[in-house]
XYZ file of C-alpha atoms in Angstrom:
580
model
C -3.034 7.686 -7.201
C -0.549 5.599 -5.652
C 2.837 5.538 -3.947
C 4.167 3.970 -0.616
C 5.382 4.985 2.843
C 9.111 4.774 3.434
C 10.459 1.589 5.249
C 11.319 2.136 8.683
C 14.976 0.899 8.978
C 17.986 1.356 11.199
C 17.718 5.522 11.431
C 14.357 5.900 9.846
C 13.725 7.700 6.712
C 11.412 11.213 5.994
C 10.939 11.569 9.757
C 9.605 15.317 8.968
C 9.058 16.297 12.824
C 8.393 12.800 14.048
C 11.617 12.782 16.522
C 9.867 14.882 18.931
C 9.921 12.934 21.940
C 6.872 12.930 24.521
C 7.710 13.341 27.829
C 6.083 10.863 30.439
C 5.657 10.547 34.191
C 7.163 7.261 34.328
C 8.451 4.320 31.861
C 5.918 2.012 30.608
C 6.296 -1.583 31.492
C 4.023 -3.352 30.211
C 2.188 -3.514 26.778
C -1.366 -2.335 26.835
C -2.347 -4.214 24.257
C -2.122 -8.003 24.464
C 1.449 -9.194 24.737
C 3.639 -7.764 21.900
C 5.555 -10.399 19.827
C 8.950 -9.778 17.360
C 7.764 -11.086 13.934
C 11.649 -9.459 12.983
C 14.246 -7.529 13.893
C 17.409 -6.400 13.267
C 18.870 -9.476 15.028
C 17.526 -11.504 12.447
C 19.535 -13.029 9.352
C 17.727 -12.368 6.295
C 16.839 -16.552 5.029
C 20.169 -17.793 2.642
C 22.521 -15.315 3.481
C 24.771 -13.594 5.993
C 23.388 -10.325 6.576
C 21.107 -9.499 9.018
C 17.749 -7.680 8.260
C 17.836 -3.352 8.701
C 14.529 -2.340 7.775
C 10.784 -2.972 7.014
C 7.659 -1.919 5.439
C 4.765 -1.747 6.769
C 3.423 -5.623 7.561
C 0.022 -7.500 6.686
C -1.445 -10.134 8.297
C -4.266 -12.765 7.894
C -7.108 -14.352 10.007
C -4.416 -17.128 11.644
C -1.599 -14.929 12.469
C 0.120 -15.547 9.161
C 2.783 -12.137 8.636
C 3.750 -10.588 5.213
C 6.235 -8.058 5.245
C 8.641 -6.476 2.969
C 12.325 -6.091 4.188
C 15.783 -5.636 3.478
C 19.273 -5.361 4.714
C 21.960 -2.600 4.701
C 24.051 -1.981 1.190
C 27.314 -0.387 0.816
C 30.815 -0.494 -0.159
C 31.776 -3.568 2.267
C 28.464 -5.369 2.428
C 27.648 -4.787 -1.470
C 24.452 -4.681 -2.156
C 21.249 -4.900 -0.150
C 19.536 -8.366 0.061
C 15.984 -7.461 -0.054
C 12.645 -9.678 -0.167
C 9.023 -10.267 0.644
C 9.397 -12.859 3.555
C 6.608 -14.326 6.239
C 6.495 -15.530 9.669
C 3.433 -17.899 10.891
C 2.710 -16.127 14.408
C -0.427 -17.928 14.916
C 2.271 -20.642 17.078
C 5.209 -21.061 18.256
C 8.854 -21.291 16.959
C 7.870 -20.886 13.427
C 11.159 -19.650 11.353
C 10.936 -16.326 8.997
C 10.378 -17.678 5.507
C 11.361 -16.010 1.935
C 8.825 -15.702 -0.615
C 10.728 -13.732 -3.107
C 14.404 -12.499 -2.666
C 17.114 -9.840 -5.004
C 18.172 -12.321 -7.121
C 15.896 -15.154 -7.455
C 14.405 -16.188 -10.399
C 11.083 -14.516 -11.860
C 8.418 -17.352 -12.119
C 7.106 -18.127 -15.634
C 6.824 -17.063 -18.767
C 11.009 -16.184 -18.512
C 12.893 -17.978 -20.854
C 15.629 -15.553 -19.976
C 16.412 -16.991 -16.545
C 15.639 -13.057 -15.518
C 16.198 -12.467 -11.229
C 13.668 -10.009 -9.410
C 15.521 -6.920 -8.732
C 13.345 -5.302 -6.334
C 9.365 -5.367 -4.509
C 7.888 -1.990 -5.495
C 5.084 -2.164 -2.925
C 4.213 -3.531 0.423
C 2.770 -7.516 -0.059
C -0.338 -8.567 1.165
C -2.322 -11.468 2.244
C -5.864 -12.627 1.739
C -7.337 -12.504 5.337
C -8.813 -16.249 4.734
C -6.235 -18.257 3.443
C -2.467 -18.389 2.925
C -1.968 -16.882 -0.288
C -0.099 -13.337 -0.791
C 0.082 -10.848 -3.933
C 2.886 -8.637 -4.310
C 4.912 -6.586 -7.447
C 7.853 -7.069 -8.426
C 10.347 -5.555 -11.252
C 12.749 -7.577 -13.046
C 15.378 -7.126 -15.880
C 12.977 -8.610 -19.088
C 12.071 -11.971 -18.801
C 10.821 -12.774 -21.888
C 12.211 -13.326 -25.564
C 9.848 -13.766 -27.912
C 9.528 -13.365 -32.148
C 7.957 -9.792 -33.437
C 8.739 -10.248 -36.952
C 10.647 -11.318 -39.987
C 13.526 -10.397 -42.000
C 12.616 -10.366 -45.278
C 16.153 -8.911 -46.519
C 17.561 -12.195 -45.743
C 17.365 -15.215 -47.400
C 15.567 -17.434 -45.593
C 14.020 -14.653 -43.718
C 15.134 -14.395 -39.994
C 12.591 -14.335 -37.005
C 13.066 -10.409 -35.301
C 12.608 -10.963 -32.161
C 12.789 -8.854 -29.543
C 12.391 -8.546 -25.296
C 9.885 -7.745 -22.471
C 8.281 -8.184 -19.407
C 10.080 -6.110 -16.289
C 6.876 -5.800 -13.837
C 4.327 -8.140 -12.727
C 2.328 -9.082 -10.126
C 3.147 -12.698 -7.942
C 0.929 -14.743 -5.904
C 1.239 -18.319 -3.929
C -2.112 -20.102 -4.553
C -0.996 -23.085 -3.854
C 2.141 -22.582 -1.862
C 4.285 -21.949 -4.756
C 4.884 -18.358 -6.314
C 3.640 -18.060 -9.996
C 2.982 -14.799 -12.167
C -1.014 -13.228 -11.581
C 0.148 -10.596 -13.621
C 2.381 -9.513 -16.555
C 3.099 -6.985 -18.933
C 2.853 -9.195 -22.231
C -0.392 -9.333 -22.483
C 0.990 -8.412 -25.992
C 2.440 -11.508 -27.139
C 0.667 -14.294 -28.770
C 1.209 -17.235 -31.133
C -1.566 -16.492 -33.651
C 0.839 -14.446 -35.988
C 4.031 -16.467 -34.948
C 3.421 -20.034 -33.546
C 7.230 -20.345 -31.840
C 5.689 -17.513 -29.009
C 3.531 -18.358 -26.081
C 0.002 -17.256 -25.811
C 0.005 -14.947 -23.014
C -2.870 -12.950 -24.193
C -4.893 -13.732 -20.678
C -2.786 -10.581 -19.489
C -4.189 -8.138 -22.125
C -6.241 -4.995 -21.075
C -9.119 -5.877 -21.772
C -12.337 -3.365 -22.753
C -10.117 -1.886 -25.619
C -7.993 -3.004 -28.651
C -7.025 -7.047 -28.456
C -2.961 -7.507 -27.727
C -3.046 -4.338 -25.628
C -0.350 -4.699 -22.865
C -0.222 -3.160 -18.969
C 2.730 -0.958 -18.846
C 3.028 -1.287 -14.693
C 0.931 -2.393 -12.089
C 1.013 0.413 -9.361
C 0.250 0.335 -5.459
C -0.133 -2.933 -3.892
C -2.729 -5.457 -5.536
C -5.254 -7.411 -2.820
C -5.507 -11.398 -3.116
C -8.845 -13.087 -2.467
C -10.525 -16.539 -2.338
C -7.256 -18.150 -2.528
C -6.928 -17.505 -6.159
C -7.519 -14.068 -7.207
C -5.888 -10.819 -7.005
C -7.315 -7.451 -7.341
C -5.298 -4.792 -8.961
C -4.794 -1.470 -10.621
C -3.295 -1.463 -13.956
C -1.638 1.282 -16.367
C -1.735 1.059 -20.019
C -1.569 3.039 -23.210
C -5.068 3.287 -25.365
C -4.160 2.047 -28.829
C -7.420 3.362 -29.916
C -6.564 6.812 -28.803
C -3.096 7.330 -29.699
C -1.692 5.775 -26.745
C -3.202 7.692 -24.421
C -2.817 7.000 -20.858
C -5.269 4.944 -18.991
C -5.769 3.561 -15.609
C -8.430 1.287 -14.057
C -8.742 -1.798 -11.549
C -8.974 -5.290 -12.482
C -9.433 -8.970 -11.210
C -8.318 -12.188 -12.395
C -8.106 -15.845 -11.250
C -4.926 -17.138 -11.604
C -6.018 -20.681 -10.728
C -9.127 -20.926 -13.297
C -8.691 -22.160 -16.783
C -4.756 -23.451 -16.084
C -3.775 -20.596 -14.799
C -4.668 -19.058 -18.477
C -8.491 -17.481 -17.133
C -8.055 -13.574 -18.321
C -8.062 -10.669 -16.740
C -11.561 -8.834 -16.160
C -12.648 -5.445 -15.959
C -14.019 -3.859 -12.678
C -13.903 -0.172 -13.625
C -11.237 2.021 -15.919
C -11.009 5.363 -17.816
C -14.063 4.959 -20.188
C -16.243 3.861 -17.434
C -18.457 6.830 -15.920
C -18.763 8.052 -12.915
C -21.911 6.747 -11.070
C -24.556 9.637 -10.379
C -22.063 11.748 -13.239
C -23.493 11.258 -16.577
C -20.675 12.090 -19.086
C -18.000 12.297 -16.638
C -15.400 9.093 -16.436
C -13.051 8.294 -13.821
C -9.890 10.021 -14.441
C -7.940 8.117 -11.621
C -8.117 4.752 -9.747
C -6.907 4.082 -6.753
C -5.134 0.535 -5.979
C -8.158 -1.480 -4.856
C -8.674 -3.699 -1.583
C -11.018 -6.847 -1.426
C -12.336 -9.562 1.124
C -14.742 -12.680 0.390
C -16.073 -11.669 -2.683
C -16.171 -7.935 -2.801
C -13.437 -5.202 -3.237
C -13.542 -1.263 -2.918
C -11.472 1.288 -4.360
C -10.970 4.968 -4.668
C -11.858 6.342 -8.208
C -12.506 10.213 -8.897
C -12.520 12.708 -11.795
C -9.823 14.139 -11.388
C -6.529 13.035 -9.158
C -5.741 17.059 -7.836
C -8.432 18.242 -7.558
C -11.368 16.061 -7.262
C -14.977 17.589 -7.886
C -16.781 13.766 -8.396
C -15.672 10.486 -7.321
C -15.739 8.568 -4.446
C -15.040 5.068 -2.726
C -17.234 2.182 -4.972
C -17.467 -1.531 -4.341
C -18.142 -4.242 -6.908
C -18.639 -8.262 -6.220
C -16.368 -10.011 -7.567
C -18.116 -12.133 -10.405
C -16.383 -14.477 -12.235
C -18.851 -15.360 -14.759
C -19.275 -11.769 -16.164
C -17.922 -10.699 -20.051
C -14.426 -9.516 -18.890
C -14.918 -6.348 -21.142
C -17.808 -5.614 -19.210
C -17.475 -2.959 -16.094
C -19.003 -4.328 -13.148
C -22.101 -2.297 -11.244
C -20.684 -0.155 -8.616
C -22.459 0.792 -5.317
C -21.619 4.042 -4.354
C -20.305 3.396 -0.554
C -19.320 7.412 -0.086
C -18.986 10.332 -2.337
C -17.298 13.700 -2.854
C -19.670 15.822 -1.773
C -21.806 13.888 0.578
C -22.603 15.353 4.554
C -19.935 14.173 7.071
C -20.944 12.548 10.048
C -22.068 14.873 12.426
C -20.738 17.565 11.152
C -23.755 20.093 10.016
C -23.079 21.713 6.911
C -19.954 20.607 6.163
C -19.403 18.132 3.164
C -16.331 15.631 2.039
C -13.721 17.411 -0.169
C -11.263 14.477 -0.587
C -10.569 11.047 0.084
C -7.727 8.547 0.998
C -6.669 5.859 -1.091
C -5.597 3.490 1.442
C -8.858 1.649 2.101
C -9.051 -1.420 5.180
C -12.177 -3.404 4.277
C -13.030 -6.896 5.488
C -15.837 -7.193 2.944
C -18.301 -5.690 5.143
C -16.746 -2.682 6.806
C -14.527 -0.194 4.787
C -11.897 2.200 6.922
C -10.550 5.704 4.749
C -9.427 9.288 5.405
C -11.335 11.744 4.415
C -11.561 15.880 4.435
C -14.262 18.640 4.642
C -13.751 22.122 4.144
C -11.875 24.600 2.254
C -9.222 25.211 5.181
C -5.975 24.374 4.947
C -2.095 24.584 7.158
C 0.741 25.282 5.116
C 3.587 21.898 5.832
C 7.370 21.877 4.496
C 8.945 19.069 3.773
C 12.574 18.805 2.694
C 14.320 17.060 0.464
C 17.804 16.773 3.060
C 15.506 14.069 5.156
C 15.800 11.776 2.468
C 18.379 8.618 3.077
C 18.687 7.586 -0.237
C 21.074 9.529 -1.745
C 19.799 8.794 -5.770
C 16.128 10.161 -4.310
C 17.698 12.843 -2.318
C 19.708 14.448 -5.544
C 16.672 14.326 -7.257
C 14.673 15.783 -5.477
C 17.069 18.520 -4.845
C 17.248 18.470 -8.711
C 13.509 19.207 -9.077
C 13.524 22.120 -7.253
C 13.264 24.853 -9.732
C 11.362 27.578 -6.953
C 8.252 26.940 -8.673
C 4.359 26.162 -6.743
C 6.235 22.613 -6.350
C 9.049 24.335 -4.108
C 8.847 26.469 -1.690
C 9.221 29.538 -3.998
C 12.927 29.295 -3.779
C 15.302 27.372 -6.192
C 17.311 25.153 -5.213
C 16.863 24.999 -1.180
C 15.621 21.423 -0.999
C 12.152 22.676 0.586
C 8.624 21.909 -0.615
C 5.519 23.228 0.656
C 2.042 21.985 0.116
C -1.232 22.991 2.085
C -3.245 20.120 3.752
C -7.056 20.124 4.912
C -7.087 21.411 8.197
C -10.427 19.164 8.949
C -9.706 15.742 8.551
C -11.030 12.133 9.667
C -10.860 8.463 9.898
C -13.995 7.076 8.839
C -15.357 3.620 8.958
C -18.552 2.632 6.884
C -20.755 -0.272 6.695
C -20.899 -1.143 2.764
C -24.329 -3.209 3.027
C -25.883 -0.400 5.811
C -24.282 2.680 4.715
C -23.858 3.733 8.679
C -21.204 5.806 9.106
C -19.073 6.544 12.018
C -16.206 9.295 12.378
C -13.306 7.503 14.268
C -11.151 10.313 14.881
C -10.479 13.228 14.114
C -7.827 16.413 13.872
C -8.297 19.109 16.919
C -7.562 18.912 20.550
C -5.901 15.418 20.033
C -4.506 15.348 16.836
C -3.311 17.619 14.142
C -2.771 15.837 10.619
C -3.629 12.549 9.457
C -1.174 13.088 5.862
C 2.207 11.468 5.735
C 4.584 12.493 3.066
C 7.000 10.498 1.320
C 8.803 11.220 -2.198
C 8.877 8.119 -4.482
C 8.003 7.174 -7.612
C 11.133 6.297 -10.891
C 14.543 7.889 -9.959
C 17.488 7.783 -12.768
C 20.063 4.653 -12.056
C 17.541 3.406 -9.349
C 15.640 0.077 -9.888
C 12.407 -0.973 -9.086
C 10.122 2.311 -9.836
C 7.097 2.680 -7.990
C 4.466 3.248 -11.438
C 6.713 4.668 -14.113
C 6.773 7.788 -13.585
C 9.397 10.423 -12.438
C 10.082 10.500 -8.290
C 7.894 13.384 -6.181
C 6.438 14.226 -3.252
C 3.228 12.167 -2.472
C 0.930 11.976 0.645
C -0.347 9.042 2.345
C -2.994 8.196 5.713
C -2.867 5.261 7.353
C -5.615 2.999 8.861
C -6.017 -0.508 9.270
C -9.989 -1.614 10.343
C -10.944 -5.080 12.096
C -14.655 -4.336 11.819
C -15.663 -0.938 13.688
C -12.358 -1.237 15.139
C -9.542 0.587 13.533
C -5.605 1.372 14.589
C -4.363 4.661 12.532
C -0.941 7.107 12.057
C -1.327 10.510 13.477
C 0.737 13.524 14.301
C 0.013 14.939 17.908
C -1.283 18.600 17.980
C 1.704 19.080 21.085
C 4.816 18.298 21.226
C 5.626 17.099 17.587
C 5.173 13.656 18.626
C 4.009 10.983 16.128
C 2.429 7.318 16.732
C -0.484 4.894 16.253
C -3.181 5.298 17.620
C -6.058 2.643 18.330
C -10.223 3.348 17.838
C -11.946 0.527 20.065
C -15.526 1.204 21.084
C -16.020 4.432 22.347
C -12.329 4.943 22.811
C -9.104 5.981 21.501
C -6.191 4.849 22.891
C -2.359 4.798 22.350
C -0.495 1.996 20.706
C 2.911 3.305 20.056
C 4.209 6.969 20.193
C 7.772 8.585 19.354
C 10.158 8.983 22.417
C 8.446 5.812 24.205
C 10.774 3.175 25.506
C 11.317 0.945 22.870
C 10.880 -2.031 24.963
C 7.022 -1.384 24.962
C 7.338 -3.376 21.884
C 11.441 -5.303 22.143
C 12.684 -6.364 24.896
C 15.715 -6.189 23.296
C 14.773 -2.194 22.360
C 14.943 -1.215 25.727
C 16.444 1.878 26.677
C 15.874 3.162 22.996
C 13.234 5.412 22.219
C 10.728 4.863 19.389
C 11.493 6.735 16.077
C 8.502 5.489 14.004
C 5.733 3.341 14.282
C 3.569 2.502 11.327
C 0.372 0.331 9.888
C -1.060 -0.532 6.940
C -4.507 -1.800 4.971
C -4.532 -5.310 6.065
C -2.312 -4.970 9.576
C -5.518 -5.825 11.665
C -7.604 -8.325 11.533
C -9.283 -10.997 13.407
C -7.758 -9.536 16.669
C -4.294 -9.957 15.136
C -2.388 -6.345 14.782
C 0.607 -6.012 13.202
C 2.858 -3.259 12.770
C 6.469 -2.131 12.223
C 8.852 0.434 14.352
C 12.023 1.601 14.193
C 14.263 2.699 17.408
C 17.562 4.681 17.854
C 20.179 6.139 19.918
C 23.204 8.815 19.236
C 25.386 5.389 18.257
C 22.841 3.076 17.151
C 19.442 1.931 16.405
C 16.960 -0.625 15.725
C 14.205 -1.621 14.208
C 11.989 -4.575 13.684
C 7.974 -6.056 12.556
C 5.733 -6.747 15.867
C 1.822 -8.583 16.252
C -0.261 -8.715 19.069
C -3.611 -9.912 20.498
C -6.259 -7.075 21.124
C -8.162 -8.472 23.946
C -11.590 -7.721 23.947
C -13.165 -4.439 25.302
C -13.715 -4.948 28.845
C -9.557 -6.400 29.143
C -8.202 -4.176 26.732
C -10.352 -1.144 28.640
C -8.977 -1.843 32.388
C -5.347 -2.768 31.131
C -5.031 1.033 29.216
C -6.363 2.413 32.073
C -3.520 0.969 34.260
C -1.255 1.600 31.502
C -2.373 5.748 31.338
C -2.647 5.260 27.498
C -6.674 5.902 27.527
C -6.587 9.598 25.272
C -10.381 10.283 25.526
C -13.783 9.082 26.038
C -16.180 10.408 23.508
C -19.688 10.019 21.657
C -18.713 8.582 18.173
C -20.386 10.107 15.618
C -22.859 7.866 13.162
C -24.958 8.489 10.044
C -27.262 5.507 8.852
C -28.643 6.077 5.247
């Protein structure tokens, strides 16, 4: 249960139907929504080098206006290879510069004896919504040597030693980036003194010296000195069966050396499901001291499962699973919707520790979508997928063509629930306005291509988008006319329209103007405290643009007359609620 929406770069990549343009009465001149500001854009050079920035990933921001964003420049033959980084840009004042966090090519913090660079950021960063500090993967070539044995057919005996250590998880506690997370929880120095004891990165809840083997999604920092996290690992105590489950750890406590704790993994069971463990996690989210996540029983097709919140307690045997509150579960009523029942749920949760945002589906209907392999950029992921295609249920029935088909809920939703309450409300949903909440993307390990999403092979994967500031939540839809896709804001009573394709692009860039917008997207943590922050992409037959933008939402009574003025209000309507 993980994977990432494409960047949005200089031509866009896996439009699939998002180019339709809408049509409108008359150019917009004015934001609705505060006044937009360019975090980045392609003007931009990336920090230490001479090439300017292309495209972007979806940005988070915290409380102050503080911006963390993955990004990268354009590769090829002349230009070599692609600087790419995790970067930030204090918008909370003025004349603040773009800053580099991590960059291709800089060196992996400790343990790395090996002087090993970062080769590429997996997943988008983020940023706790209270402080300064960020948490984001990264893969590497290994970083660490260290001793696994002797020689005995030597004399003296030799030290074997051998190499790991090529994903972790870094954070910036206290301004400078360290390692949260590593892959050797493995090594220690109680068999051979010469290693470091890096045994605070074990799994824990099964076999001492078990290692993660990848860290996937995007983990959540909190409290200035924790991340959040799933984790992948092999059960030594089952034959190396694969596991999954979410985590915490404090990577401030104890020296940096306090070890990692269990929230909930594959032997824990399924609350309300006696005998029935979670068979898939979900990359978790977390504010203050609490954090949510997606876990069900089974990752296709779920039958139990739902979103669960723990508190974050320090103080509790790490081996220990946390208690869970059930916040909503496959299978429970939907909101105002009499007799029907949720069926699945999103991964990508927005939670500010009191309200959570999600997708989620009812019903047994479904619309057939195609997506094709041809609207993939990267040529590596393009043969691939082409590659894959053997006309089987994961094609489109004919080998070799390039074209998938899958089936989608035809009743879906944005949901926001109160974790503490339980009240529900339904924020929008598919019909008259919209007609699909599900994005896909194909990503995941490609042969000769670095930095691998979670280890395994490349496919097609589906995504929603939301991003909650309280009740309040700005989402990715695809129109039910026209083909047209944008972001679309829930305030109040309310819906209204942040960004749609085939709008003037200098609704959001002055310097986009007369280019209309490709792409607009949001993630998790893009909205908070007022601040929203997203990332669009432009273009033209000779050239395009792209770029990261944040503005103020004013509150309702402003932001109501100025969308009005604008002609961006969609619809008035009762929102539905449920209080347990």
């Amino acid at each position: 249960m993980s994977g990432q929406p494409p960047a949005i770069g200089r031509n866009g990549l896996v439009r699939m139907g998002l180019l339709v343009a809408l049509a409108f009465s008359a150019p917009l001149q004015a934001t609705p929504i505060g006044q937009w500001q360019t975090v980045v854009n392609n003007s931009d050079l990336i920090p230490g080098t001479d090439k300017n920035f292309n495209s972007y990933n979806q940005p988070s921001v915290n409380s102050n206006g503080l911006v963390v964003f993955r990004a990268r420049s354009k590769g090829g033959q002349q230009s070599g290879q692609p600087a790419t980084g995790v970067f930030t840009r204090d918008m909370g004042t003025g004349g603040n510069p773009i800053e580099a966090i991590a960059t291709r090519g800089s060196q992996v913090p400790a343990p790395n004896n090996l002087n090993a660079p970062f080769n590429e950021f997996p997943s988008i960063p983020r940023i706790d919504a209270a402080s300064t500090m960020i948490a984001t993967r990264g893969q590497s070539r290994p970083v660490l040597e260290y001793q696994e044995g002797w020689d005995n057919t030597v004399d003296p005996p030799e030290a074997v030693m051998t190499r790991g250590g090529t994903a972790g998880i870094y954070t910036n506690p206290g301004g400078t980036l360290i390692t949260g997370m590593s892959g050797l929880g493995n090594v220690t120095n109680t068999v051979f003194p010469a290693n470091p004891d890096l045994s605070y990165f074990q799994v824990p809840n099964t076999a001492p010296g078990t290692k993660f083997d990848q860290f996937p999604g995007a983990p959540s920092p909190i409290q200035g000195n924790t991340i959040v996290f799933k984790g992948n690992w092999g059960d030594p105590e089952v034959g190396g069966d694969h596991r999954t489950g979410v985590y915490f750890r404090d990577v401030v406590a104890d020296g940096g050396k306090a070890p990692v704790q269990l929230i909930a993994d594959s032997k824990t069971e399924i609350p309300g499901h006696a005998g029935t463990n979670f068979g898939a996690t979900a990359p978790p989210s977390a504010a203050g001291n609490r954090m949510v996540f997606l876990g069900v029983d089974n990752e296709d097709a779920p039958t139990a499962g739902g979103i669960y919140m723990a508190e974050i307690d320090k103080t509790k045997n790490p081996d220990t699973p946390s208690l869970l509150k059930t916040i909503v579960a496959i299978g429970q009523a939907v909101v105002g919707k009499v007799g029907e029942f949720i069926t699945r749920l999103g991964e990508g949760l927005s939670f500010n520790s009191k309200q959570v945002a999600y997708w989620g589906a009812w019903g047994d209907e479904t619309r057939a979508i195609t997506v094709s392999c041809d609207s993939i950029e990267n040529k590596n992921f393009k043969t691939f997928c082409n590659q894959q295609d053997n006309g089987s249920t994961a094609g489109s029935g004919t080998a070799g063509d390039g074209l998938y088909s899958f089936d989608v809920p035809l009743h879906q939703g944005f949901f926001v629930t109160d974790v503490d309450s339980l009240e529900t409300r339904l924020l929008a949903e598919t019909g008259p306005d919209f007609l699909d909440f599900v994005f896909w993307h194909f990503s995941g390990r490609v042969p000769g291509e670095e930095g691998e999403e979670d280890g395994e092979p490349a496919r097609w994967r589906s995504a929603s988008f939301i991003a909650s500031d309280g009740w309040n939540a700005a989402f990715q839809a695809l129109l039910d006319s026209g083909g047209a896709s944008g972001l679309y804001l829930s305030y109040g009573n309310q819906l209204f329209t942040i960004a749609e394709s085939g709008m003037d692009g200098s609704v959001l860039d002055p310097m986009a103007a007369g280019l209309p917008i490709v792409s607009a997207g949001i993630e998790r943590d893009g909205y908070r405290d007022g601040w929203l922050a997203i990332n669009a992409s432009f273009a033209s037959e000779e050239e395009g643009w792209a770029g990261i933008y944040v503005a103020r939402v004013p509150e309702p009574g402003t932001l109501l007359m100025l969308l009005l003025a604008a002609g961006l209000l969609i619809a008035t309507r009762h929102v539905g609620r449920r209080r347990a």
